[in-house]
PDB file of C-alpha atoms in Angstrom:
ATOM      1  CA  MET A   3      30.656  83.687  46.786  1.00 63.00           C
ATOM      2  CA  ASP A   4      30.955  82.140  43.355  1.00 80.00           C
ATOM      3  CA  THR A   5      30.658  84.026  40.105  1.00 92.00           C
ATOM      4  CA  PHE A   6      28.965  82.433  37.109  1.00 93.00           C
ATOM      5  CA  GLU A   7      32.309  82.410  35.288  1.00 94.00           C
ATOM      6  CA  GLN A   8      34.091  80.603  38.154  1.00 95.00           C
ATOM      7  CA  LEU A   9      31.301  78.086  38.566  1.00 95.00           C
ATOM      8  CA  LYS A  10      31.089  77.338  34.858  1.00 95.00           C
ATOM      9  CA  ASN A  11      34.880  76.899  34.619  1.00 94.00           C
ATOM     10  CA  GLU A  12      34.886  74.498  37.569  1.00 94.00           C
ATOM     11  CA  CYS A  13      31.951  72.605  36.097  1.00 94.00           C
ATOM     12  CA  MET A  14      33.735  72.266  32.744  1.00 93.00           C
ATOM     13  CA  CYS A  15      36.580  70.411  34.512  1.00 94.00           C
ATOM     14  CA  CYS A  16      34.215  68.056  36.338  1.00 93.00           C
ATOM     15  CA  GLU A  17      34.921  64.330  36.080  1.00 93.00           C
ATOM     16  CA  ARG A  18      32.666  63.164  38.921  1.00 93.00           C
ATOM     17  CA  CYS A  19      30.731  60.768  36.685  1.00 93.00           C
ATOM     18  CA  GLY A  20      31.259  59.135  33.315  1.00 91.00           C
ATOM     19  CA  LEU A  21      29.053  61.547  31.369  1.00 94.00           C
ATOM     20  CA  CYS A  22      31.960  63.973  30.966  1.00 92.00           C
ATOM     21  CA  ALA A  23      33.708  61.473  28.682  1.00 92.00           C
ATOM     22  CA  THR A  24      30.934  61.461  26.080  1.00 92.00           C
ATOM     23  CA  ARG A  25      29.741  65.060  26.074  1.00 94.00           C
ATOM     24  CA  HIS A  26      30.417  67.467  23.235  1.00 94.00           C
ATOM     25  CA  ASN A  27      29.701  70.527  25.361  1.00 95.00           C
ATOM     26  CA  LEU A  28      28.897  71.359  28.927  1.00 95.00           C
ATOM     27  CA  VAL A  29      25.286  72.566  29.089  1.00 96.00           C
ATOM     28  CA  PHE A  30      25.503  74.966  32.011  1.00 95.00           C
ATOM     29  CA  GLY A  31      22.532  77.341  31.918  1.00 95.00           C
ATOM     30  CA  VAL A  32      21.178  80.357  30.103  1.00 96.00           C
ATOM     31  CA  GLY A  33      19.114  83.459  30.700  1.00 96.00           C
ATOM     32  CA  ASN A  34      18.828  86.247  33.224  1.00 97.00           C
ATOM     33  CA  GLU A  35      21.390  85.548  35.948  1.00 96.00           C
ATOM     34  CA  ASN A  36      19.324  87.656  38.377  1.00 96.00           C
ATOM     35  CA  ALA A  37      15.963  86.107  37.501  1.00 97.00           C
ATOM     36  CA  ASP A  38      13.216  85.667  40.078  1.00 97.00           C
ATOM     37  CA  LEU A  39      11.944  82.714  38.034  1.00 97.00           C
ATOM     38  CA  MET A  40      14.126  79.681  37.274  1.00 98.00           C
ATOM     39  CA  PHE A  41      13.209  76.642  35.170  1.00 98.00           C
ATOM     40  CA  ILE A  42      15.093  73.390  35.789  1.00 98.00           C
ATOM     41  CA  GLY A  43      14.854  70.393  33.476  1.00 97.00           C
ATOM     42  CA  GLU A  44      16.473  66.992  33.798  1.00 95.00           C
ATOM     43  CA  GLY A  45      19.419  67.001  31.412  1.00 94.00           C
ATOM     44  CA  PRO A  46      20.608  67.995  27.974  1.00 95.00           C
ATOM     45  CA  GLY A  47      19.541  66.188  24.841  1.00 93.00           C
ATOM     46  CA  GLU A  48      21.473  65.818  21.608  1.00 94.00           C
ATOM     47  CA  LYS A  49      20.857  69.335  20.266  1.00 95.00           C
ATOM     48  CA  GLU A  50      21.649  70.862  23.657  1.00 96.00           C
ATOM     49  CA  ASP A  51      24.883  68.861  23.871  1.00 95.00           C
ATOM     50  CA  LEU A  52      25.929  70.034  20.416  1.00 95.00           C
ATOM     51  CA  GLN A  53      25.087  73.710  21.077  1.00 96.00           C
ATOM     52  CA  GLY A  54      26.012  73.891  24.769  1.00 95.00           C
ATOM     53  CA  GLU A  55      22.699  75.526  25.713  1.00 96.00           C
ATOM     54  CA  PRO A  56      19.662  74.062  27.507  1.00 96.00           C
ATOM     55  CA  PHE A  57      16.321  73.626  25.761  1.00 97.00           C
ATOM     56  CA  VAL A  58      17.268  74.437  22.157  1.00 96.00           C
ATOM     57  CA  GLY A  59      15.730  71.362  20.501  1.00 94.00           C
ATOM     58  CA  PRO A  60      12.035  70.621  19.923  1.00 95.00           C
ATOM     59  CA  ALA A  61      11.304  70.572  23.682  1.00 95.00           C
ATOM     60  CA  GLY A  62      12.991  73.966  23.993  1.00 96.00           C
ATOM     61  CA  GLN A  63      10.936  75.367  21.150  1.00 96.00           C
ATOM     62  CA  LEU A  64       7.769  74.240  22.947  1.00 97.00           C
ATOM     63  CA  LEU A  65       9.058  75.764  26.197  1.00 97.00           C
ATOM     64  CA  ASP A  66       9.566  79.062  24.345  1.00 97.00           C
ATOM     65  CA  VAL A  67       5.962  78.905  23.085  1.00 96.00           C
ATOM     66  CA  MET A  68       4.672  78.185  26.587  1.00 96.00           C
ATOM     67  CA  LEU A  69       6.683  81.085  28.011  1.00 97.00           C
ATOM     68  CA  LYS A  70       5.374  83.384  25.294  1.00 96.00           C
ATOM     69  CA  LEU A  71       1.786  82.376  26.056  1.00 92.00           C
ATOM     70  CA  ILE A  72       2.237  83.735  29.589  1.00 92.00           C
ATOM     71  CA  GLY A  73       4.026  86.860  28.415  1.00 93.00           C
ATOM     72  CA  LEU A  74       7.600  85.800  29.179  1.00 94.00           C
ATOM     73  CA  ASP A  75      10.744  85.400  27.151  1.00 92.00           C
ATOM     74  CA  ARG A  76      13.597  82.990  27.923  1.00 93.00           C
ATOM     75  CA  ARG A  77      15.907  85.988  28.392  1.00 94.00           C
ATOM     76  CA  GLU A  78      13.811  87.078  31.404  1.00 95.00           C
ATOM     77  CA  VAL A  79      14.118  83.757  33.246  1.00 97.00           C
ATOM     78  CA  TYR A  80      17.022  81.436  33.997  1.00 98.00           C
ATOM     79  CA  ILE A  81      17.022  77.931  32.518  1.00 98.00           C
ATOM     80  CA  ALA A  82      19.201  75.062  33.709  1.00 98.00           C
ATOM     81  CA  ASN A  83      19.143  71.296  34.171  1.00 97.00           C
ATOM     82  CA  ILE A  84      19.693  68.860  37.015  1.00 97.00           C
ATOM     83  CA  ILE A  85      22.754  67.510  35.185  1.00 96.00           C
ATOM     84  CA  LYS A  86      25.098  69.381  32.883  1.00 97.00           C
ATOM     85  CA  CYS A  87      26.158  66.590  30.475  1.00 95.00           C
ATOM     86  CA  ARG A  88      24.021  64.531  28.100  1.00 94.00           C
ATOM     87  CA  PRO A  89      23.201  60.973  29.131  1.00 93.00           C
ATOM     88  CA  PRO A  90      23.701  58.475  26.277  1.00 90.00           C
ATOM     89  CA  MET A  91      20.644  57.999  24.075  1.00 87.00           C
ATOM     90  CA  ASN A  92      18.848  60.748  26.058  1.00 85.00           C
ATOM     91  CA  ARG A  93      18.086  58.282  28.846  1.00 91.00           C
ATOM     92  CA  ASP A  94      17.032  59.572  32.265  1.00 90.00           C
ATOM     93  CA  PRO A  95      20.011  60.607  34.388  1.00 93.00           C
ATOM     94  CA  ASN A  96      20.639  57.947  37.024  1.00 92.00           C
ATOM     95  CA  PRO A  97      20.852  58.710  40.763  1.00 92.00           C
ATOM     96  CA  GLU A  98      24.683  58.678  40.747  1.00 93.00           C
ATOM     97  CA  GLU A  99      24.799  61.225  37.909  1.00 94.00           C
ATOM     98  CA  ARG A 100      22.208  63.427  39.608  1.00 94.00           C
ATOM     99  CA  SER A 101      24.111  63.248  42.873  1.00 94.00           C
ATOM    100  CA  SER A 102      27.431  64.018  41.153  1.00 94.00           C
ATOM    101  CA  CYS A 103      25.945  67.153  39.597  1.00 94.00           C
ATOM    102  CA  ALA A 104      23.906  68.302  42.607  1.00 95.00           C
ATOM    103  CA  GLU A 105      26.561  70.701  43.903  1.00 94.00           C
ATOM    104  CA  TRP A 106      26.766  72.514  40.555  1.00 95.00           C
ATOM    105  CA  LEU A 107      23.013  73.104  40.519  1.00 96.00           C
ATOM    106  CA  GLU A 108      22.927  74.132  44.197  1.00 96.00           C
ATOM    107  CA  ARG A 109      25.607  76.731  43.537  1.00 96.00           C
ATOM    108  CA  GLN A 110      23.807  77.891  40.386  1.00 96.00           C
ATOM    109  CA  ILE A 111      20.575  78.348  42.340  1.00 97.00           C
ATOM    110  CA  ALA A 112      22.473  80.286  45.020  1.00 96.00           C
ATOM    111  CA  LEU A 113      23.923  82.612  42.369  1.00 96.00           C
ATOM    112  CA  VAL A 114      20.627  83.249  40.578  1.00 97.00           C
ATOM    113  CA  ASP A 115      18.710  83.385  43.881  1.00 96.00           C
ATOM    114  CA  PRO A 116      15.276  82.904  42.262  1.00 97.00           C
ATOM    115  CA  LYS A 117      12.083  83.290  44.260  1.00 97.00           C
ATOM    116  CA  ILE A 118      10.260  80.666  42.164  1.00 98.00           C
ATOM    117  CA  ILE A 119      11.716  77.421  40.795  1.00 98.00           C
ATOM    118  CA  VAL A 120       9.792  75.472  38.175  1.00 98.00           C
ATOM    119  CA  CYS A 121      10.746  71.811  37.908  1.00 98.00           C
ATOM    120  CA  LEU A 122      10.248  70.636  34.349  1.00 98.00           C
ATOM    121  CA  GLY A 123       9.420  66.958  34.612  1.00 97.00           C
ATOM    122  CA  ARG A 124       9.578  64.122  37.108  1.00 96.00           C
ATOM    123  CA  ILE A 125      13.382  63.854  37.361  1.00 96.00           C
ATOM    124  CA  SER A 126      13.710  67.509  38.293  1.00 97.00           C
ATOM    125  CA  ALA A 127      10.855  67.296  40.812  1.00 98.00           C
ATOM    126  CA  VAL A 128      12.220  64.101  42.390  1.00 96.00           C
ATOM    127  CA  SER A 129      15.625  65.760  42.711  1.00 96.00           C
ATOM    128  CA  LEU A 130      14.447  69.125  44.056  1.00 97.00           C
ATOM    129  CA  ILE A 131      11.048  68.703  45.718  1.00 98.00           C
ATOM    130  CA  SER A 132      10.587  65.161  47.040  1.00 97.00           C
ATOM    131  CA  SER A 133      12.143  61.776  46.277  1.00 95.00           C
ATOM    132  CA  ASP A 134       8.658  60.251  45.947  1.00 96.00           C
ATOM    133  CA  PHE A 135       7.196  63.035  43.782  1.00 97.00           C
ATOM    134  CA  LYS A 136       4.548  61.841  41.301  1.00 97.00           C
ATOM    135  CA  ILE A 137       4.314  64.243  38.351  1.00 97.00           C
ATOM    136  CA  THR A 138       0.862  63.089  37.207  1.00 96.00           C
ATOM    137  CA  ARG A 139      -0.575  63.590  40.697  1.00 97.00           C
ATOM    138  CA  GLU A 140       1.412  66.552  42.038  1.00 98.00           C
ATOM    139  CA  HIS A 141       2.085  68.819  39.039  1.00 98.00           C
ATOM    140  CA  GLY A 142       0.727  72.282  39.662  1.00 97.00           C
ATOM    141  CA  THR A 143       1.136  71.977  43.447  1.00 98.00           C
ATOM    142  CA  TRP A 144       3.177  74.626  45.259  1.00 98.00           C
ATOM    143  CA  PHE A 145       5.878  73.710  47.764  1.00 98.00           C
ATOM    144  CA  THR A 146       8.009  76.054  49.878  1.00 97.00           C
ATOM    145  CA  ILE A 147      11.548  74.798  50.468  1.00 96.00           C
ATOM    146  CA  ASP A 148      14.221  76.921  52.128  1.00 93.00           C
ATOM    147  CA  GLY A 149      12.236  80.092  51.493  1.00 94.00           C
ATOM    148  CA  ARG A 150      11.706  79.458  47.776  1.00 96.00           C
ATOM    149  CA  ASP A 151       8.487  78.490  46.030  1.00 97.00           C
ATOM    150  CA  TYR A 152       8.695  75.340  43.920  1.00 98.00           C
ATOM    151  CA  ILE A 153       6.215  73.947  41.447  1.00 98.00           C
ATOM    152  CA  ALA A 154       6.525  71.121  38.945  1.00 98.00           C
ATOM    153  CA  THR A 155       4.925  70.642  35.588  1.00 98.00           C
ATOM    154  CA  TYR A 156       5.337  68.231  32.718  1.00 98.00           C
ATOM    155  CA  HIS A 157       8.607  68.327  30.815  1.00 97.00           C
ATOM    156  CA  PRO A 158       8.086  69.805  27.338  1.00 97.00           C
ATOM    157  CA  SER A 159       9.390  66.576  25.760  1.00 95.00           C
ATOM    158  CA  ALA A 160       6.581  64.672  27.546  1.00 97.00           C
ATOM    159  CA  LEU A 161       4.108  67.114  25.988  1.00 97.00           C
ATOM    160  CA  LEU A 162       5.563  66.403  22.564  1.00 97.00           C
ATOM    161  CA  ARG A 163       5.046  62.664  23.119  1.00 96.00           C
ATOM    162  CA  ASP A 164       1.587  62.967  24.716  1.00 97.00           C
ATOM    163  CA  GLU A 165      -0.453  65.997  23.697  1.00 96.00           C
ATOM    164  CA  SER A 166      -3.251  65.042  26.117  1.00 97.00           C
ATOM    165  CA  LYS A 167      -1.053  66.431  28.941  1.00 97.00           C
ATOM    166  CA  ARG A 168      -0.847  69.892  27.374  1.00 97.00           C
ATOM    167  CA  PRO A 169      -3.998  71.381  28.961  1.00 97.00           C
ATOM    168  CA  ASP A 170      -2.681  70.476  32.437  1.00 97.00           C
ATOM    169  CA  ALA A 171       0.741  71.929  31.619  1.00 97.00           C
ATOM    170  CA  PHE A 172      -0.771  75.157  30.301  1.00 96.00           C
ATOM    171  CA  ALA A 173      -2.892  75.428  33.477  1.00 97.00           C
ATOM    172  CA  ASP A 174       0.328  75.005  35.487  1.00 98.00           C
ATOM    173  CA  PHE A 175       1.982  77.753  33.438  1.00 97.00           C
ATOM    174  CA  ARG A 176      -0.955  80.078  34.091  1.00 96.00           C
ATOM    175  CA  MET A 177      -0.487  79.481  37.846  1.00 97.00           C
ATOM    176  CA  ILE A 178       3.250  80.115  37.496  1.00 97.00           C
ATOM    177  CA  HIS A 179       2.510  83.347  35.642  1.00 96.00           C
ATOM    178  CA  ALA A 180       0.022  84.493  38.296  1.00 96.00           C
ATOM    179  CA  ALA A 181       2.552  83.835  41.082  1.00 96.00           C
ATOM    180  CA  TYR A 182       5.307  85.581  39.139  1.00 95.00           C
ATOM    181  CA  ARG A 183       3.079  88.571  38.377  1.00 94.00           C
ATOM    182  CA  GLU A 184       2.152  88.820  42.076  1.00 94.00           C
ATOM    183  CA  LEU A 185       5.834  88.640  42.999  1.00 92.00           C
ATOM    184  CA  LYS A 186       6.679  91.465  40.603  1.00 90.00           C
ATOM    185  CA  LYS A 187       3.730  93.530  41.841  1.00 90.00           C
ATOM    186  CA  ASN A 188       5.100  93.224  45.378  1.00 86.00           C
ATOM    187  CA  GLY A 189       8.588  94.283  44.327  1.00 79.00           C
ATOM    188  CA  GLY A 190      10.084  90.787  44.393  1.00 67.00           C
ATOM    189  CA  GLU A 191       8.679  89.837  47.813  1.00 61.00           C
ATOM    190  CA  LYS A 192       6.254  87.009  48.389  1.00 52.00           C
TER     191      LYS A 192
END
């Protein structure tokens, strides 16, 4: 079994796609490495690339607010991305890049072993839930995959661009909180 240190070191040496050539820092993941609740975004932005930590820019600040509103702190959960290097101009990661990084995320998920995975945005949901996932139609819907509960909601950056989506996202976060609270009440069992 991997350790976080081994996995991160291997990931830092990755040259499976061209994104490694333009990154400043690997953006591996952050938070509680034994969390029952894991949030997965699409990929690092400029601030994340410079700091080497996911969700530290404006979208990360909004994520922190949303977590706080449901009584959580980013240190209690684990936060990662589909890809570990920043795409140029913050464009969506293409299928080749997502595929190249898939093993790193799979191994990360295995190490954390969360009971609930929250996909932040369409790219994450398409990669982890279903290739034809529609975020506007299916956000807030629960899926069980390989014994884990998955749910998707809008990416915080989408909420910064379109505030009309915020009520739906906050409703999703309330459902996430209720499921997490129930999980904790049952001692980590569904």
